């Protein structure tokens, strides 16, 4: 059983979205031990004993994660469907590099049907500055 089904259908976690189910759109992007994964293709058995984080786990109580803050400041979301996965991919990127280049940001393969890529890039740069 894919981890995404356990998260959404059994645990009621709605942040990771079902998009394609084949690791293409990445709307479900979450973290497994701090690394970005796509739970639509991760068997639940691979998550046993590991830390799974979804968009719901980024904020610290009422305090948003810097990437979430930047997303709001830059008015990134339009329809919003892909945004949890986009944010989780951005957090993973900023864990790997504190000052990502445009090329590194553009290498995030999450699909946004609304085409807000420019605002996503600006939000990631803003979040990087907030985190430094």
CSV table of C-alpha atoms in Angstrom, one decimal:
chain,number,residue,atom,x,y,z
A,1,UNK,CA,0.0,0.0,0.0
A,2,UNK,CA,1.4,3.4,-0.9
A,3,UNK,CA,2.2,5.7,2.0
A,4,UNK,CA,0.0,8.4,0.5
A,5,UNK,CA,-3.1,6.2,1.0
A,6,UNK,CA,-2.2,5.6,4.6
A,7,UNK,CA,-1.7,9.3,5.2
A,8,UNK,CA,-4.9,10.5,3.5
A,9,UNK,CA,-7.3,7.6,3.8
A,10,UNK,CA,-6.4,6.1,7.2
A,11,UNK,CA,-4.9,9.0,9.1
A,12,UNK,CA,-6.9,11.8,7.6
A,13,UNK,CA,-3.8,13.9,6.6
A,14,UNK,CA,-5.0,16.0,3.7
A,15,UNK,CA,-1.9,18.2,2.9
A,16,UNK,CA,-0.2,15.8,0.5
A,17,UNK,CA,-2.4,15.7,-2.6
A,18,UNK,CA,-3.1,12.8,-5.0
A,19,UNK,CA,-2.2,14.0,-8.5
A,20,UNK,CA,-0.7,11.3,-10.7
A,21,UNK,CA,0.1,8.4,-8.5
A,22,UNK,CA,3.3,7.7,-10.5
A,23,UNK,CA,5.9,10.2,-9.1
A,24,UNK,CA,5.5,12.7,-11.9
A,25,UNK,CA,3.4,15.7,-10.6
A,26,UNK,CA,4.8,15.6,-7.1
A,27,UNK,CA,1.7,17.1,-5.5
A,28,UNK,CA,2.1,14.7,-2.7
A,29,UNK,CA,5.7,15.6,-1.8
A,30,UNK,CA,6.4,15.0,1.9
A,31,UNK,CA,9.5,14.3,3.9
A,32,UNK,CA,10.8,10.9,5.1
A,33,UNK,CA,13.6,11.5,7.7
A,34,UNK,CA,13.9,15.0,6.4
A,35,UNK,CA,14.3,14.0,2.7
A,36,UNK,CA,11.7,14.9,0.1
A,37,UNK,CA,9.8,11.8,-1.2
A,38,UNK,CA,6.6,11.2,-3.1
A,39,UNK,CA,4.4,9.0,-0.9
A,40,UNK,CA,2.3,8.0,-3.9
A,41,UNK,CA,5.1,5.6,-4.8
A,42,UNK,CA,6.6,4.9,-1.4
A,43,UNK,CA,5.4,1.6,0.1
A,44,UNK,CA,4.1,2.2,3.6
A,45,UNK,CA,6.6,-0.5,4.7
A,46,UNK,CA,9.5,1.9,3.9
A,47,UNK,CA,8.1,4.4,6.4
A,48,UNK,CA,8.1,2.0,9.4
A,49,UNK,CA,10.2,3.4,12.2
A,50,UNK,CA,11.0,6.6,10.2
A,51,UNK,CA,9.9,10.2,10.6
A,52,UNK,CA,7.2,11.2,8.1
A,53,UNK,CA,6.5,15.0,7.8
A,54,UNK,CA,3.8,16.5,5.7
A,55,UNK,CA,2.9,20.2,5.3
A,56,UNK,CA,0.9,19.9,8.5
A,57,UNK,CA,4.1,19.3,10.4
A,58,UNK,CA,6.1,22.3,9.3
A,59,UNK,CA,4.6,25.0,11.5
A,60,UNK,CA,5.6,25.3,15.1
A,61,UNK,CA,2.2,25.8,16.7
A,62,UNK,CA,1.0,29.2,15.4
A,63,UNK,CA,4.5,30.1,14.1
A,64,UNK,CA,4.7,29.3,10.4
A,65,UNK,CA,7.9,27.8,8.8
A,66,UNK,CA,9.9,30.6,7.0
A,67,UNK,CA,9.0,28.9,3.6
A,68,UNK,CA,5.3,29.1,4.5
A,69,UNK,CA,5.7,32.8,5.5
A,70,UNK,CA,7.5,33.6,2.2
A,71,UNK,CA,4.7,31.8,0.2
A,72,UNK,CA,2.1,34.0,1.8
A,73,UNK,CA,4.2,37.2,1.3
A,74,UNK,CA,4.9,36.4,-2.3
A,75,UNK,CA,1.2,35.5,-2.9
A,76,UNK,CA,2.3,32.3,-4.6
A,77,UNK,CA,-0.9,30.2,-4.5
A,78,UNK,CA,-3.6,30.4,-7.1
A,79,UNK,CA,-5.6,27.2,-7.0
A,80,UNK,CA,-3.4,25.9,-4.2
A,81,UNK,CA,-3.6,22.2,-5.1
A,82,UNK,CA,0.1,21.7,-5.6
A,83,UNK,CA,1.3,24.2,-3.0
A,84,UNK,CA,1.8,21.7,-0.1
A,85,UNK,CA,4.1,19.6,-2.3
A,86,UNK,CA,5.8,22.7,-3.6
A,87,UNK,CA,6.5,24.0,-0.1
A,88,UNK,CA,7.8,20.6,1.1
A,89,UNK,CA,10.2,20.5,-2.0
A,90,UNK,CA,11.4,24.0,-1.2
A,91,UNK,CA,12.1,23.1,2.4
A,92,UNK,CA,14.1,20.1,1.3
A,93,UNK,CA,16.1,22.3,-1.1
A,94,UNK,CA,16.8,24.9,1.6
A,95,UNK,CA,18.1,22.1,3.9
A,96,UNK,CA,20.6,21.2,1.2
A,97,UNK,CA,21.7,24.7,0.3
A,98,UNK,CA,21.3,28.0,2.1
A,99,UNK,CA,21.4,30.2,-1.0
A,100,UNK,CA,20.0,28.3,-4.0
A,101,UNK,CA,20.6,29.4,-7.5
A,102,UNK,CA,17.8,29.9,-10.0
A,103,UNK,CA,18.9,26.7,-11.7
A,104,UNK,CA,18.6,24.8,-8.4
A,105,UNK,CA,15.2,26.2,-7.7
A,106,UNK,CA,14.1,25.5,-11.3
A,107,UNK,CA,15.3,21.9,-10.9
A,108,UNK,CA,12.4,21.3,-8.4
A,109,UNK,CA,10.2,19.1,-10.6
A,110,UNK,CA,6.9,19.8,-8.9
A,111,UNK,CA,4.2,20.6,-11.4
A,112,UNK,CA,2.1,23.8,-11.0
A,113,UNK,CA,-0.7,23.9,-13.5
A,114,UNK,CA,-1.4,27.6,-12.7
A,115,UNK,CA,2.2,28.4,-13.7
A,116,UNK,CA,3.2,30.4,-10.6
A,117,UNK,CA,6.9,29.3,-11.0
A,118,UNK,CA,8.2,32.9,-10.9
A,119,UNK,CA,6.5,33.6,-7.6
A,120,UNK,CA,7.6,30.2,-6.3
A,121,UNK,CA,11.2,31.1,-7.2
A,122,UNK,CA,10.8,34.5,-5.4
A,123,UNK,CA,9.3,32.9,-2.3
A,124,UNK,CA,12.2,30.4,-2.1
A,125,UNK,CA,14.7,33.2,-2.3
A,126,UNK,CA,12.8,35.2,0.3
A,127,UNK,CA,12.6,32.1,2.6
A,128,UNK,CA,16.4,31.5,2.2
A,129,UNK,CA,17.0,35.1,3.3
A,130,UNK,CA,14.7,34.6,6.3
A,131,UNK,CA,16.5,31.4,7.3
A,132,UNK,CA,20.0,32.9,7.1
